[in-house]
CSV table of C-alpha atoms in Angstrom, one decimal:
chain,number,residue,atom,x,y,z
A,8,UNK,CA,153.8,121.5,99.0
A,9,UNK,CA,152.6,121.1,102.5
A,10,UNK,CA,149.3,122.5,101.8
A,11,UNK,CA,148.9,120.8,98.7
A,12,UNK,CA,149.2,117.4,100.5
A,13,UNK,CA,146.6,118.5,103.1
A,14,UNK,CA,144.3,119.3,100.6
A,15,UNK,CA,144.7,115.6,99.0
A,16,UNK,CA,144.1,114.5,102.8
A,17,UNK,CA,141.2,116.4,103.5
A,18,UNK,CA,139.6,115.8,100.0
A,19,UNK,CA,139.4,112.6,100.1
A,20,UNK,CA,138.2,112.3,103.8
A,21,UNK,CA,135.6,114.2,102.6
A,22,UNK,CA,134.8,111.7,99.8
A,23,UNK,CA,134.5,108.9,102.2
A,24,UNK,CA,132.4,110.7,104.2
A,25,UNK,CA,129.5,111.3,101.4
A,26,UNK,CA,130.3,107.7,99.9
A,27,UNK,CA,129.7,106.8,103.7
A,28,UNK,CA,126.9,109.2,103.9
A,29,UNK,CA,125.1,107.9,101.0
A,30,UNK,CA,125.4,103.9,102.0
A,31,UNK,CA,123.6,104.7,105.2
A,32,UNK,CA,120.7,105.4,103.1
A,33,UNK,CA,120.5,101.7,101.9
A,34,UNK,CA,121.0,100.5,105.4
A,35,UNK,CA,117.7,101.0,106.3
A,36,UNK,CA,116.4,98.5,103.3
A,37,UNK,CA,119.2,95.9,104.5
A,38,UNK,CA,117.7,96.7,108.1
A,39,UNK,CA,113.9,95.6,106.5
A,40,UNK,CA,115.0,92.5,105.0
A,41,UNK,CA,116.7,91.7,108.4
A,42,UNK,CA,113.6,92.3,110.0
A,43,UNK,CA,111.5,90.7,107.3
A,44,UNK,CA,114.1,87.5,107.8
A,45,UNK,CA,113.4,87.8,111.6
A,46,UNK,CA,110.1,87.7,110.8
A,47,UNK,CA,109.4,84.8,108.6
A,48,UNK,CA,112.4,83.1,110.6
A,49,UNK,CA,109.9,83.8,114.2
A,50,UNK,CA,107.1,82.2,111.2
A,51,UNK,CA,109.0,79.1,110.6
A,52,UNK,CA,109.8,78.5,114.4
A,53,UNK,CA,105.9,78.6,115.1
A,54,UNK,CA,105.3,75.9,112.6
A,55,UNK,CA,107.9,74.0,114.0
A,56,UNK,CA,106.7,74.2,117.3
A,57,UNK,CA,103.5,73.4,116.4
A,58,UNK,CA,104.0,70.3,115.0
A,59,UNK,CA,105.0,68.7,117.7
A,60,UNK,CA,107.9,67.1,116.4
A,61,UNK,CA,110.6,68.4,118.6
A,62,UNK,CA,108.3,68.6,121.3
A,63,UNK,CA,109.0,71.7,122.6
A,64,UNK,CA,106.2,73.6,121.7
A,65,UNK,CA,103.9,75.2,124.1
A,66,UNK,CA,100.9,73.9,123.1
A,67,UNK,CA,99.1,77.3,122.5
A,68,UNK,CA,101.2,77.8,119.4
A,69,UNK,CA,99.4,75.0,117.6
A,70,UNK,CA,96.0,76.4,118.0
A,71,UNK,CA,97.0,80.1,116.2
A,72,UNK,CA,94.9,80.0,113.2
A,73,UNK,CA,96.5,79.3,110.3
A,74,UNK,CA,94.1,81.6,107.9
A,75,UNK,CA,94.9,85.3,108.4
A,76,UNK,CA,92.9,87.3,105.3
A,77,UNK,CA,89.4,88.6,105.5
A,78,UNK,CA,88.3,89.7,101.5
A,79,UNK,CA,85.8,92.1,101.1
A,80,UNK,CA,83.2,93.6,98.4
A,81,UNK,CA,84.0,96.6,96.3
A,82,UNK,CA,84.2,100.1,98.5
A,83,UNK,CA,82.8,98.1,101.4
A,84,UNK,CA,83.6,97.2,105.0
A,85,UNK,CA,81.4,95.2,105.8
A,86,UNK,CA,82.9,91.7,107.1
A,87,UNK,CA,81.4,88.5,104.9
A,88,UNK,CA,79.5,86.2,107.2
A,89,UNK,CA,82.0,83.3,105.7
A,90,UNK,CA,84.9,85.2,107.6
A,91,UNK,CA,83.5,85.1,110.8
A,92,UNK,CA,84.7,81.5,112.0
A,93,UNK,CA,87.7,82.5,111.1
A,94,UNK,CA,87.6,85.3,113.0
A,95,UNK,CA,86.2,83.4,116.2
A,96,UNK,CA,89.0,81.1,115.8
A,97,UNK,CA,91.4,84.2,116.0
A,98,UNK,CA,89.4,86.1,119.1
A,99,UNK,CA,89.8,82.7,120.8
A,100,UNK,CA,93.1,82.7,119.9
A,101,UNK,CA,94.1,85.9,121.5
A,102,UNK,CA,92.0,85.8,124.3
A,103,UNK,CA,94.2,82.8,125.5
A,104,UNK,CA,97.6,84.4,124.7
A,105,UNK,CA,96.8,87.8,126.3
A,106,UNK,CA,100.5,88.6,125.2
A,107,UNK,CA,100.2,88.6,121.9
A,108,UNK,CA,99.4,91.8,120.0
A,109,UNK,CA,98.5,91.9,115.8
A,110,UNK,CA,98.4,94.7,113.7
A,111,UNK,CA,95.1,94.3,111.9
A,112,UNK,CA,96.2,95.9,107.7
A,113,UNK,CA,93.8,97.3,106.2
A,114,UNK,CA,94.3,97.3,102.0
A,115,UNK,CA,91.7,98.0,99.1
A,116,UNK,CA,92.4,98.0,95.0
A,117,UNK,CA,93.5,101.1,93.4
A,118,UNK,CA,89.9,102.3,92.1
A,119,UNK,CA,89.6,105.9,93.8
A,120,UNK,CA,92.1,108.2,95.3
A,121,UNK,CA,94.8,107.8,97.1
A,122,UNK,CA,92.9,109.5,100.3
A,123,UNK,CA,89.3,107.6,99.9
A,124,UNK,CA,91.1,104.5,99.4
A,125,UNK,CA,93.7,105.2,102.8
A,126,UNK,CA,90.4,105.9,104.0
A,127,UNK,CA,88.5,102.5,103.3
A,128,UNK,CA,91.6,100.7,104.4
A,129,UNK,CA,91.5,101.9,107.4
A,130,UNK,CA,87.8,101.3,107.8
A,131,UNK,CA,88.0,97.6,106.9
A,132,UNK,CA,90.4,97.0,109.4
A,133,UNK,CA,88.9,99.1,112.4
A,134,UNK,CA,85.8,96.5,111.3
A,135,UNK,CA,87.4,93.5,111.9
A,136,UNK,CA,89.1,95.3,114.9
A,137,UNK,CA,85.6,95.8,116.2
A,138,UNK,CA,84.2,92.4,115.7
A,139,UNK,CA,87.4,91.2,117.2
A,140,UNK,CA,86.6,93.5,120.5
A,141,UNK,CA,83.1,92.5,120.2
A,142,UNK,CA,84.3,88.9,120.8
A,143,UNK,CA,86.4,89.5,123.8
A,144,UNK,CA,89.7,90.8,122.7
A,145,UNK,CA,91.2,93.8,124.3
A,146,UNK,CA,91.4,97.0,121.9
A,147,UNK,CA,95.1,97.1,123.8
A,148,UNK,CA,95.9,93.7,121.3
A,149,UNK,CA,95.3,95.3,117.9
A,150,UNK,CA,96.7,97.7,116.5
A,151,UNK,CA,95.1,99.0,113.0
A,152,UNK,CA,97.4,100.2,109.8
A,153,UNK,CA,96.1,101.4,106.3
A,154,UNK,CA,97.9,100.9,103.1
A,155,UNK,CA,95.3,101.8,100.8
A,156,UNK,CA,96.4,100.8,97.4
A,157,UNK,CA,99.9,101.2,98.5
A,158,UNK,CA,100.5,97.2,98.9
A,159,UNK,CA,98.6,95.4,96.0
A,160,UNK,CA,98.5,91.6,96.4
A,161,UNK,CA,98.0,90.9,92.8
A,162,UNK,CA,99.1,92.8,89.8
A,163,UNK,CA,97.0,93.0,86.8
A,164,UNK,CA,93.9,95.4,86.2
A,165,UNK,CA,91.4,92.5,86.3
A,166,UNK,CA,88.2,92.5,88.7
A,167,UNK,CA,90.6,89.0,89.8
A,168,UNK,CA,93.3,91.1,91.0
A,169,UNK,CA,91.2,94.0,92.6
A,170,UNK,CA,89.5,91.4,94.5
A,171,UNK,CA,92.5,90.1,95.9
A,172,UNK,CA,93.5,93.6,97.0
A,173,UNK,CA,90.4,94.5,98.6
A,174,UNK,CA,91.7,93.0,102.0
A,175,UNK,CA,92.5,92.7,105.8
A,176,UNK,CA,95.6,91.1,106.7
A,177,UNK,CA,96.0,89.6,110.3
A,178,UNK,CA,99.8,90.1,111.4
A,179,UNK,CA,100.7,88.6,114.5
């Protein structure tokens, strides 16, 4: 009888430790949408500051530039002369708030492999990188990510959609 019970007792402490064992597993996407919340909560506070409302912001905060996407032409890294105020705006930016690190996303459409297209991510962004060094800011600021195809900003299999894909994101 005795060992009967203690089998109940350790059978079910088993079960709640694999039913506890499998919810950790989720707790890493509840810990992303935390983060993503922190994120677009740090977003919102910017704006706020920056409109000078509550007047509390510093001042520096209303001069971050506002567009953070440089588009580019099919399996190509070079940088579009039309990005390149934007750019400026964003070297300027980070030159004054020497603080401030982005993480520069490199993205393309999902013509070509997996690897080319990690590749060509990566190569886009270390472009923008470069013309952001070129214009004063310290390598130390930027970080560079590729996601290849991984993160599509549009769906659809339209020359549309791949265009939107075929991107660097800024991420401050």
């Amino acid at each position: 009888m005795q060992f009967s019970s203690y089998a109940k007792t350790l059978a079910a402490a088993l079960s709640l430790a694999v039913v506890a064992g499998c919810s950790s597993g989720g707790g890493t996407q509840d810990g992303d949408q935390q983060n993503a919340g922190m994120n677009s909560g740090s977003s919102t506070q910017g704006m706020s500051s920056s409109s000078g409302a509550s007047g509390q912001g510093t001042g520096q905060q209303a001069q971050m530039p506002s567009e953070n996407r440089v588009y580019f032409d099919f399996d190509s890294d070079s940088i579009r002369p039309q990005y390149e105020s934007m750019l400026n705006q964003h070297a300027q930016y980070l030159q004054r708030n020497s603080s401030t690190n982005i993480v520069l996303e490199g993205h393309t459409d999902p013509r070509g492999t997996r690897e080319y297209n990690l590749g060509l991510g990566e190569r886009r962004a270390n472009a923008v990188r470069q013309y952001l060094t070129i214009q004063g800011v310290p390598a130390s600021q930027i970080e560079v990510v590729s996601y290849g195809e991984e993160r599509p900003a549009a769906s659809g299999n339209s020359e549309q959609a791949y265009a939107q894909d075929r991107r660097v994101v800024i991420d401050y």
